[in-house]
Short mmCIF file of C-alpha atoms and ligand atoms in Angstrom, two decimals:
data_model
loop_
_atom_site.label_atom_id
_atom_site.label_comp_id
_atom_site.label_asym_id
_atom_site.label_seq_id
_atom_site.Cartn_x
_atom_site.Cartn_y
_atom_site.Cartn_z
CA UNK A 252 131.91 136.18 154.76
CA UNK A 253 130.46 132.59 154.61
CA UNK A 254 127.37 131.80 155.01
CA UNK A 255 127.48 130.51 158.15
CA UNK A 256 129.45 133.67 159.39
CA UNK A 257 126.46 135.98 157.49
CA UNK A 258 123.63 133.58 159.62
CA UNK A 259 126.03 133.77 162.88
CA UNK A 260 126.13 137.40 162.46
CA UNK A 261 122.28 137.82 161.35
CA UNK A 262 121.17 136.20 164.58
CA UNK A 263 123.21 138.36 166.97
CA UNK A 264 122.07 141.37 164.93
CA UNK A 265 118.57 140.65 165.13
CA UNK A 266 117.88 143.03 167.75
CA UNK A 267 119.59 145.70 166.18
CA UNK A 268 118.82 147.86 162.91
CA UNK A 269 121.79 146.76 161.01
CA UNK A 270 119.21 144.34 158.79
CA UNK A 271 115.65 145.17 158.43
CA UNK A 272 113.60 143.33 160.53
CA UNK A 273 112.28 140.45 158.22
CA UNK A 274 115.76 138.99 158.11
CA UNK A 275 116.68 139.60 161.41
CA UNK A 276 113.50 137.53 161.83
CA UNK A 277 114.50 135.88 158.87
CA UNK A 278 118.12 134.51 160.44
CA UNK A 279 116.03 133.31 163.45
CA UNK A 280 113.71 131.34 162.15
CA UNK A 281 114.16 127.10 161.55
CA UNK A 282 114.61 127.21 158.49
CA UNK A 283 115.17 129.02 155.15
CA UNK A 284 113.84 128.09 151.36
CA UNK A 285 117.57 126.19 151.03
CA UNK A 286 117.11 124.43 154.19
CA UNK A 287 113.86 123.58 153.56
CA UNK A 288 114.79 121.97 149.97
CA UNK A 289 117.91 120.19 151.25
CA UNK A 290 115.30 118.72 153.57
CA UNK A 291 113.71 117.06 150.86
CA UNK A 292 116.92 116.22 148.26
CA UNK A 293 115.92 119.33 146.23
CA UNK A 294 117.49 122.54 145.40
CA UNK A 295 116.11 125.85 145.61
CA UNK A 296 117.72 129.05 144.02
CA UNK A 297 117.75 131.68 141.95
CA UNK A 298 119.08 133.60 138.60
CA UNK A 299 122.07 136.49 139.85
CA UNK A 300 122.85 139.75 138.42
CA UNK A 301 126.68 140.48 138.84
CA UNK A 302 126.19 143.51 139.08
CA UNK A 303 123.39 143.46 141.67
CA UNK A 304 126.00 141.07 144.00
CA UNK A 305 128.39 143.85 143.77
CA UNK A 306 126.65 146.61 144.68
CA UNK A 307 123.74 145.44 147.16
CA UNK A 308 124.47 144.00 150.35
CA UNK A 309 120.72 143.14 151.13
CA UNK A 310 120.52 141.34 147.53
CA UNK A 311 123.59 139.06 148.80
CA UNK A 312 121.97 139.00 152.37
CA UNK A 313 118.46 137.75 150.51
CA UNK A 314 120.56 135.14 148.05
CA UNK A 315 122.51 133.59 151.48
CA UNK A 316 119.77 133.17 153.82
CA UNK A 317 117.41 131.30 151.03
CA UNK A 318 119.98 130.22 147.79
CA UNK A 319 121.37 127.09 147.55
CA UNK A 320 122.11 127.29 143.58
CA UNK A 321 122.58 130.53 141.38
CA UNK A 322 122.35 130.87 137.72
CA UNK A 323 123.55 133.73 135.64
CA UNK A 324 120.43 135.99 134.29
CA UNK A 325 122.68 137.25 131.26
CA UNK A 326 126.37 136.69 131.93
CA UNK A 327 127.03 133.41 130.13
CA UNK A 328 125.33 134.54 126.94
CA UNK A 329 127.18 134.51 124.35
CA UNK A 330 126.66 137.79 123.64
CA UNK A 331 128.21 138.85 126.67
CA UNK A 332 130.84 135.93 126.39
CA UNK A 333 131.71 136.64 122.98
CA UNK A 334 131.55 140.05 121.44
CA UNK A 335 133.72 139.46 118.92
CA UNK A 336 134.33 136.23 116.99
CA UNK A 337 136.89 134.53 119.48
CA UNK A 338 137.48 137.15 121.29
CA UNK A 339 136.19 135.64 124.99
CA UNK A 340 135.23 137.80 127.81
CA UNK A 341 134.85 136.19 131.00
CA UNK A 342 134.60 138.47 133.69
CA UNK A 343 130.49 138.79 134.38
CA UNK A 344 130.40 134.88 134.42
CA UNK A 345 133.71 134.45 136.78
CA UNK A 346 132.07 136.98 139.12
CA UNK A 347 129.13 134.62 139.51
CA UNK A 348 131.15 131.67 139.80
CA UNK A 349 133.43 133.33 141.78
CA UNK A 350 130.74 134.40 144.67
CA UNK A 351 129.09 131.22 144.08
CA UNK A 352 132.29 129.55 144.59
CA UNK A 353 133.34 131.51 147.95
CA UNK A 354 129.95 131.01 149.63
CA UNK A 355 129.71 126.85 149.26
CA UNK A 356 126.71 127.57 146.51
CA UNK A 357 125.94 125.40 143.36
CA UNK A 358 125.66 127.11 139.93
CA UNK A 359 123.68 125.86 136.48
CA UNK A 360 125.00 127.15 132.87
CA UNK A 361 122.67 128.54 131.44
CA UNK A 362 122.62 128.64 127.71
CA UNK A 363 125.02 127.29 126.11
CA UNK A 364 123.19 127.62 122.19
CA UNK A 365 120.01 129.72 121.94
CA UNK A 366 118.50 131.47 119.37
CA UNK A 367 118.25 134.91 121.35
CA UNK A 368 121.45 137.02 122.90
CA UNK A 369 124.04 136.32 120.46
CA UNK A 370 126.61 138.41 119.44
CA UNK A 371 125.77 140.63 116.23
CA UNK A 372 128.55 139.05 114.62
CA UNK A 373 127.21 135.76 114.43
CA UNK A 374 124.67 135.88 112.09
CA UNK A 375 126.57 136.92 109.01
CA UNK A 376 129.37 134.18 110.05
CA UNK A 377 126.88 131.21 109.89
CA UNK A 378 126.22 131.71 106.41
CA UNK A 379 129.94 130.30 105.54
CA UNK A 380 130.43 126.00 104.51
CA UNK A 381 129.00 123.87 106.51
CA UNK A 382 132.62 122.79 108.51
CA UNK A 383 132.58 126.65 109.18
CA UNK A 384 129.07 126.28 110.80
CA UNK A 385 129.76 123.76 113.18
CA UNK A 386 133.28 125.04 114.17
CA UNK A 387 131.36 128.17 115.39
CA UNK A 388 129.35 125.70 117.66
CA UNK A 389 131.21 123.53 118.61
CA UNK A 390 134.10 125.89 119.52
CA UNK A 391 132.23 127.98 121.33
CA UNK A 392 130.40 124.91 123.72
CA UNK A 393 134.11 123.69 123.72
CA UNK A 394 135.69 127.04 125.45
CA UNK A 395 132.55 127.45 127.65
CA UNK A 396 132.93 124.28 129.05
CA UNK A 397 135.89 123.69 129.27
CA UNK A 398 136.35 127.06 131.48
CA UNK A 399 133.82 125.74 133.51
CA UNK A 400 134.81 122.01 134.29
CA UNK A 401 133.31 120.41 137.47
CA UNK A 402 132.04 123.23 138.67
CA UNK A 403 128.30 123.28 137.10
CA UNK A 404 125.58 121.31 138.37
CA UNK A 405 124.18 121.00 135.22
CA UNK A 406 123.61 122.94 132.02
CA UNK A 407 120.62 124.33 129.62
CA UNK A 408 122.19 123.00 126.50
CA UNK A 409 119.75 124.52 123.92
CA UNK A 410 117.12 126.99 125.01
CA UNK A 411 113.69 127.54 124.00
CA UNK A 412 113.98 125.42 120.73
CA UNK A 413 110.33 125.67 119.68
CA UNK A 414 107.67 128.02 118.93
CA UNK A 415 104.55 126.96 117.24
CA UNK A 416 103.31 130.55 116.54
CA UNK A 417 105.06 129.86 113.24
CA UNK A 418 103.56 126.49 112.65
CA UNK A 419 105.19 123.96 110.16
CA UNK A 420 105.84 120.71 110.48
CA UNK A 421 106.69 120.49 113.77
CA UNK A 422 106.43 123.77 115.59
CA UNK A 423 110.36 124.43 115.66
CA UNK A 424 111.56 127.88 116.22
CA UNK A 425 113.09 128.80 112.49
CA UNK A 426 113.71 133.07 113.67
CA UNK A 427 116.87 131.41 114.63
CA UNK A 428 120.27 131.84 113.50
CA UNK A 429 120.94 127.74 114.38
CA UNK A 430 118.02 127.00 112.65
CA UNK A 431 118.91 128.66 109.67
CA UNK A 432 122.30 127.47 109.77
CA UNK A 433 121.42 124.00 110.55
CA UNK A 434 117.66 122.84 110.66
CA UNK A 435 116.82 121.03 113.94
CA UNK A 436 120.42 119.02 113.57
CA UNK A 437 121.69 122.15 115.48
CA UNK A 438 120.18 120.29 118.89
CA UNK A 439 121.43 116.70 117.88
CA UNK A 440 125.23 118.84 117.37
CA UNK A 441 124.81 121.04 120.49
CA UNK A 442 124.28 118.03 122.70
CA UNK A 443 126.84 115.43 121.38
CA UNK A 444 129.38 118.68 121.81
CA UNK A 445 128.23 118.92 125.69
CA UNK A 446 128.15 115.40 125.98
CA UNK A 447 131.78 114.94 124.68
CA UNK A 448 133.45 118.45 126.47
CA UNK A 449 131.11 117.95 129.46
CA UNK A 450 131.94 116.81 132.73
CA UNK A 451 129.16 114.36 133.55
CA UNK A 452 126.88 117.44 134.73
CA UNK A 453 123.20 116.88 133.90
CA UNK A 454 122.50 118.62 130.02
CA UNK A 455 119.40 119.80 129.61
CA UNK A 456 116.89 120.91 127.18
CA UNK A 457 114.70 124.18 128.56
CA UNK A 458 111.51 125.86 127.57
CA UNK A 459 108.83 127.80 128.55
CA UNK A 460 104.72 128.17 128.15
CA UNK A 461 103.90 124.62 129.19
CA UNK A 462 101.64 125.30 132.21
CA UNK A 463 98.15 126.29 131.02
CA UNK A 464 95.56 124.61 129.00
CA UNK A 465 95.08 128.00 126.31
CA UNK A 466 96.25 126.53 122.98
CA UNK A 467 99.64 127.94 121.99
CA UNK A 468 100.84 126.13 125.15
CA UNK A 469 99.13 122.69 124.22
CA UNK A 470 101.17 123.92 121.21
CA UNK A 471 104.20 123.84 122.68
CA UNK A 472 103.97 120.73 124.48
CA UNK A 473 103.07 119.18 121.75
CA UNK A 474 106.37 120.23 119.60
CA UNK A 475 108.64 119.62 122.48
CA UNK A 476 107.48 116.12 123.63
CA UNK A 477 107.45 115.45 119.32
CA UNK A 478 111.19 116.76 119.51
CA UNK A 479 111.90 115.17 122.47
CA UNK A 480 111.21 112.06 121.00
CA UNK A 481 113.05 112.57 117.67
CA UNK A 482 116.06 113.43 119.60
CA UNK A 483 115.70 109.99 121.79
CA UNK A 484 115.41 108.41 118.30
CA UNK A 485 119.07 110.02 117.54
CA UNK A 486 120.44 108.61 120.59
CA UNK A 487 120.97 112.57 121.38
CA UNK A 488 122.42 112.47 124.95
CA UNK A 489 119.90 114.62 126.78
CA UNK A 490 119.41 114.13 130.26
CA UNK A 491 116.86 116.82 131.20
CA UNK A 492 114.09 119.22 131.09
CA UNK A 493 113.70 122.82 132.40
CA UNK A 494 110.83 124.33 132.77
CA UNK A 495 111.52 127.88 133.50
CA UNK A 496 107.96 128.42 134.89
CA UNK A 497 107.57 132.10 133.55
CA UNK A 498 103.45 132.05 134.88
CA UNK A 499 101.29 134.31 133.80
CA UNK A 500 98.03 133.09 136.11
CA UNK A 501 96.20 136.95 134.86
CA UNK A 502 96.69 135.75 130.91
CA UNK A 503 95.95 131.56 131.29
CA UNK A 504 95.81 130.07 134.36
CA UNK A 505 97.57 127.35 135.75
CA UNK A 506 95.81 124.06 135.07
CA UNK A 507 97.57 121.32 137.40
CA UNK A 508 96.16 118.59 135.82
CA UNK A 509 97.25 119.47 132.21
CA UNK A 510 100.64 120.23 133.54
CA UNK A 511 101.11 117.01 135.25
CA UNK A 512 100.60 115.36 132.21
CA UNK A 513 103.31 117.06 130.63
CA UNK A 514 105.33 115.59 133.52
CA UNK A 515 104.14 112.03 133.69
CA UNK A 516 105.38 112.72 129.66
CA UNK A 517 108.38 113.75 130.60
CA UNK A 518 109.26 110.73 133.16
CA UNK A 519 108.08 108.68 130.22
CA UNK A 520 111.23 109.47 128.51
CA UNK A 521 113.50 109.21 131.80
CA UNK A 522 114.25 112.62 131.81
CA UNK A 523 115.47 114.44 135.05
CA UNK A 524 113.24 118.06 135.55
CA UNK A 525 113.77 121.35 136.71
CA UNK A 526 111.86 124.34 137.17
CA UNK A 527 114.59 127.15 136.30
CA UNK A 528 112.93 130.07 135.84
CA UNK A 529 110.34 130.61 138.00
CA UNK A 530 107.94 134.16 138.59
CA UNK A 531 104.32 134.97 138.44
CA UNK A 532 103.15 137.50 136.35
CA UNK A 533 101.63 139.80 138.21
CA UNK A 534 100.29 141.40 135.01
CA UNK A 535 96.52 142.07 134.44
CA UNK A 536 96.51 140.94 138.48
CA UNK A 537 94.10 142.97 140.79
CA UNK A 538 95.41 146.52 141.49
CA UNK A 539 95.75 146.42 145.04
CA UNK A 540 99.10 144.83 146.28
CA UNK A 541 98.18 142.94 148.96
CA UNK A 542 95.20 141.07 147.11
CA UNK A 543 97.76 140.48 143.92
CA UNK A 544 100.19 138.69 146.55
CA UNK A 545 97.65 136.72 147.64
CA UNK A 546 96.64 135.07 144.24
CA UNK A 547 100.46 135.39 142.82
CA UNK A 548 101.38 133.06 145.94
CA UNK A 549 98.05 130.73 145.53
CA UNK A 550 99.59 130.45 141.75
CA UNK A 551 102.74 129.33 143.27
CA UNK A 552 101.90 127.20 145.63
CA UNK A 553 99.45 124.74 142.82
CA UNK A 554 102.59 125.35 140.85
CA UNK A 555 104.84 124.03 142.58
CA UNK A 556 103.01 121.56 144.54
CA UNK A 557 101.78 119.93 141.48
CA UNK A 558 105.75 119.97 139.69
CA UNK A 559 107.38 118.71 143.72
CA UNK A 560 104.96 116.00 143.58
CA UNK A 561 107.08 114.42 140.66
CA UNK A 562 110.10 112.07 141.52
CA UNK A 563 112.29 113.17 138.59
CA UNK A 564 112.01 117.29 140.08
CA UNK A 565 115.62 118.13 140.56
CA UNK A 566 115.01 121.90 142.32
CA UNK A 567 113.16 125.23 141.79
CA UNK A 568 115.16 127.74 140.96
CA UNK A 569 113.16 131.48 140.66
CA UNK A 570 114.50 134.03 137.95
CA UNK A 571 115.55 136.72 140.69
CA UNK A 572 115.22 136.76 144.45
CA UNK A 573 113.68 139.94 144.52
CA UNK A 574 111.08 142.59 142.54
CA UNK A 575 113.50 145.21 143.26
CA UNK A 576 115.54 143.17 139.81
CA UNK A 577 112.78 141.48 137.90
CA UNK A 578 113.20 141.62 134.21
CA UNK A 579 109.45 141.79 134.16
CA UNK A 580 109.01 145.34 135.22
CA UNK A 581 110.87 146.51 132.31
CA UNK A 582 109.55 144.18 129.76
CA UNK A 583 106.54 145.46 127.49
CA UNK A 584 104.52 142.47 128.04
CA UNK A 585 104.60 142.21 131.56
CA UNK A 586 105.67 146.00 132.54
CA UNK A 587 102.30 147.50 134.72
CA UNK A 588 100.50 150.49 133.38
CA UNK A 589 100.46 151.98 137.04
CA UNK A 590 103.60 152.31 136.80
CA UNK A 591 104.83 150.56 139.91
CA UNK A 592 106.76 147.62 140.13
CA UNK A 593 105.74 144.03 139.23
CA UNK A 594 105.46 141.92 141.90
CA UNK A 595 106.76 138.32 140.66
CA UNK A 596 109.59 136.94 143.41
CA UNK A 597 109.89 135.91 147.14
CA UNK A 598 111.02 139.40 148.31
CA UNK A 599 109.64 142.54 147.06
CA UNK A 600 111.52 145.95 146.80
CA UNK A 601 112.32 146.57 150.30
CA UNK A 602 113.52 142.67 150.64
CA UNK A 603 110.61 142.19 152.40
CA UNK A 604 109.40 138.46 152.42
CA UNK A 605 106.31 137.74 150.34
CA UNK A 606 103.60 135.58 150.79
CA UNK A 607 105.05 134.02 147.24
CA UNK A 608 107.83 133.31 149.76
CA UNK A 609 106.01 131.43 152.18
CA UNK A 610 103.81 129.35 149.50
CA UNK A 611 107.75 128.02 147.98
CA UNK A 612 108.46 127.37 151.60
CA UNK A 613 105.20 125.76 152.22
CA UNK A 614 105.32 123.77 149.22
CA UNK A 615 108.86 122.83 149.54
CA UNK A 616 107.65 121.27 153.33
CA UNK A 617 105.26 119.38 151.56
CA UNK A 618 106.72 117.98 148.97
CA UNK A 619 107.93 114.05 149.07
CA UNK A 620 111.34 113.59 149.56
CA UNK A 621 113.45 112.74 146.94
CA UNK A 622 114.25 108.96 146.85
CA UNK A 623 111.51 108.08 149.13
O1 G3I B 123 124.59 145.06 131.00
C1 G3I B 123 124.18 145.79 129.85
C2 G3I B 123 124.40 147.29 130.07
O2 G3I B 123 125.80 147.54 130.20
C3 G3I B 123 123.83 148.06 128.88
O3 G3I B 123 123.96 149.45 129.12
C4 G3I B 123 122.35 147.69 128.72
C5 G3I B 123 121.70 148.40 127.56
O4 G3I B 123 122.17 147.81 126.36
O5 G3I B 123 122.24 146.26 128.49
C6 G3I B 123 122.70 145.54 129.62
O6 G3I B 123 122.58 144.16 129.35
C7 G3I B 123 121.21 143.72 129.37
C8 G3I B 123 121.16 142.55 130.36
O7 G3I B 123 119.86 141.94 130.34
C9 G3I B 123 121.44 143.04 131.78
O8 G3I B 123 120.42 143.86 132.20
C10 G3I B 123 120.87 143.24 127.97
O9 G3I B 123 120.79 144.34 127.10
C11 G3I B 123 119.52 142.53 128.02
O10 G3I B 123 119.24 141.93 126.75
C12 G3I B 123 119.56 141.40 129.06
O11 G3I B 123 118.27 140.82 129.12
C13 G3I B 123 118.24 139.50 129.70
C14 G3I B 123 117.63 138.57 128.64
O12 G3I B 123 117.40 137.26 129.20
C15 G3I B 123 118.56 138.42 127.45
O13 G3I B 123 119.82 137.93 127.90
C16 G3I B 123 117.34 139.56 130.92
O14 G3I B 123 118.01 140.29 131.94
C17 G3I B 123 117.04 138.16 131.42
O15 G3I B 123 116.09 138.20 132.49
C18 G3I B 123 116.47 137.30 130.29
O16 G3I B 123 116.33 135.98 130.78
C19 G3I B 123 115.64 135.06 129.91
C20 G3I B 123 116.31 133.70 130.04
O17 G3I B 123 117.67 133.80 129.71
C21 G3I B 123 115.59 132.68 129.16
N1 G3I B 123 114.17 132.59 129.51
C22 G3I B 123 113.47 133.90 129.43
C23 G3I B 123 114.17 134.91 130.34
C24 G3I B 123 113.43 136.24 130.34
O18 G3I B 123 113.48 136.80 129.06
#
């Protein structure tokens, strides 16, 4: 089923039970999130579970109505892609593509070299010569890319490169095998790989913690504009930020005005953006449901007004469509001590719509249009 066979369908059904009644209601309305953004040039999307598109028709019913993008939460890890030194597994990431591909939808590769889901394997094999080192790099953008040729919007490159909790020099993450094996020349080698195996898709450079004025995000924004600006010095063919936009509005609020000056930052090095990741914390949020919607949407909305309102913002994409997935209710520092589920993306549970919902489609309404 297409989409426009799902929406066909979803209208005539909306006076029967077949869909619950907020997409019935959903299929009949104007417009959807993806509507909405291609109104504007931008993208809107989210981060798919294979398995999740498998085995829940209301998770692919949620992803069609609003999805114009996908991007795989774990698939095309290397972990997952590469269990065992050259042995490739493709079969989580093809299922991705593969729905993306049937249903007219736009995916974004994400990682492609990051310091967290790699194989157990790889460790110990970084510490051979350096030609060894970069073979197990390069090789491994080389095969990723190449399975994937003109059919990524764009990819994260190298993920979540600093982290100034260990403070030296320049606030680069060094509890990382590429660091170990490299020092920061692991970036300069990631890209120039991307750049010469990639198709002309947009490579990025993606991080998180940017949003809030608290310290260890002034921090970070320090130490990635710094490395931005070495790897501009290396003529290091980046083309983009993401900011993945994991809020946490309970912990350190949003602060517009510090965040837009990250951006204006940004678009002083002609980078294209991205917000990839995007949830609210719902965390430390008041216990009643209905009032933590309410401020997890108001969060969203300055969000993403405040990012929209910058010419070089490609698309939102959020990480998951719906609470009833969200890494964050398994995750110790996010997981609620009532027990119940966090409350972080447009639909809850039940695929209910949100009032997070209607502050991305509010904000996406507003937003200037791209070019203009
Ligand atoms: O699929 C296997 C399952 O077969 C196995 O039984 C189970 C227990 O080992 O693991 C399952 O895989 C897990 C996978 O999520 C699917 O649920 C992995 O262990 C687990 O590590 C993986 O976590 C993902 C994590 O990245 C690491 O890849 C999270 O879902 C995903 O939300 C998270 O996403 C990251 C972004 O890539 C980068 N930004 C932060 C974001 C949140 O941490």
């Amino acid at each position: 089923m297409n989409r426009r066979e799902f929406l066909n369908g979803a209208a005539a059904l909306a006076g029967t039970a077949a869909i619950g009644p907020s997409m019935a209601a959903a299929a009949a309305q104007p417009s959807s999130l993806r509507q909405r953004a291609e109104a504007k040039g931008l993208l809107f999307g989210c981060a798919v579970k294979s398995t999740a598109l498998r085995n829940d028709p209301d998770y692919v019913r949620a992803i069609l109505e609003d999805a114009d993008i996908l991007v795989h939460e774990y698939e095309l890890k290397r972990k997952n892609v590469e269990p065992k030194e050259g042995q490739y597994t493709f079969e989580g990431a093809d299922a991705v593509m593969d729905f993306a591909g049937s249903h007219g939808l736009k995916v974004r590769g994400h990682t492609l070299c990051w310091y967290a889901a790699n194989p157990d394997w790889l460790a110990n094999a970084l510490q051979g010569p350096m030609a060894e080192r970069e073979r197990l790099l390069v090789s491994y953008i080389q095969t990723v890319m190449d399975r994937y040729r003109g059919k990524m919007q764009s990819w994260d490159v190298v993920n979540e490169a600093v982290e100034p909790d260990q403070w030296n020099w320049n606030g680069m993450r060094r509890d990382n095998v590429w660091w170990q094996a490299f020092g920061e020349d692991y970036i300069g080698l990631a890209f120039r790989t991307a750049k010469e195996h990639g198709d002309g898709a947009p490579l990025y450079l993606c991080d998180y913690g940017v949003e809030s004025d608290v310290r260890w995000n002034e921090r970070r924004r320090t130490a990635i504009l710094n490395l931005i600006e070495r790897l501009r010095a290396r003529d290091v063919p980046i083309d983009g930020f993401a900011i993945q936009g994991h809020l946490k509005p309970f912990q350190a609020s949003f602060e517009p005005e510090v965040f837009a000056r990250f951006m204006r930052e940004l678009e002083g090095f002609g980078l294209q953006t991205m917000v990839s990741e995007l949830d609210v914390a719902d965390i430390d949020g008041p216990d009643d449901p209905g009032k933590r919607d309410a401020e997890v949407a108001a969060v969203t909305k300055s969000f993403l007004d405040t990012a929209l309102s910058f010419r070089s913002m490609t698309g939102v994409l959020c990480w998951g469509i719906s609470d009833r997935y969200s890494w964050m209710s398994d995750i110790a520092p996010y997981k609620r001590a009532d027990g119940t589920r966090s409350r972080v993306l447009p639909y809850d549970d039940g695929y209910r719509r949100k009032p997070m919902w209607q502050a991305i489609a509010d904000a996406l309404d507003g937003a200037p249009a791209r070019g203009s």
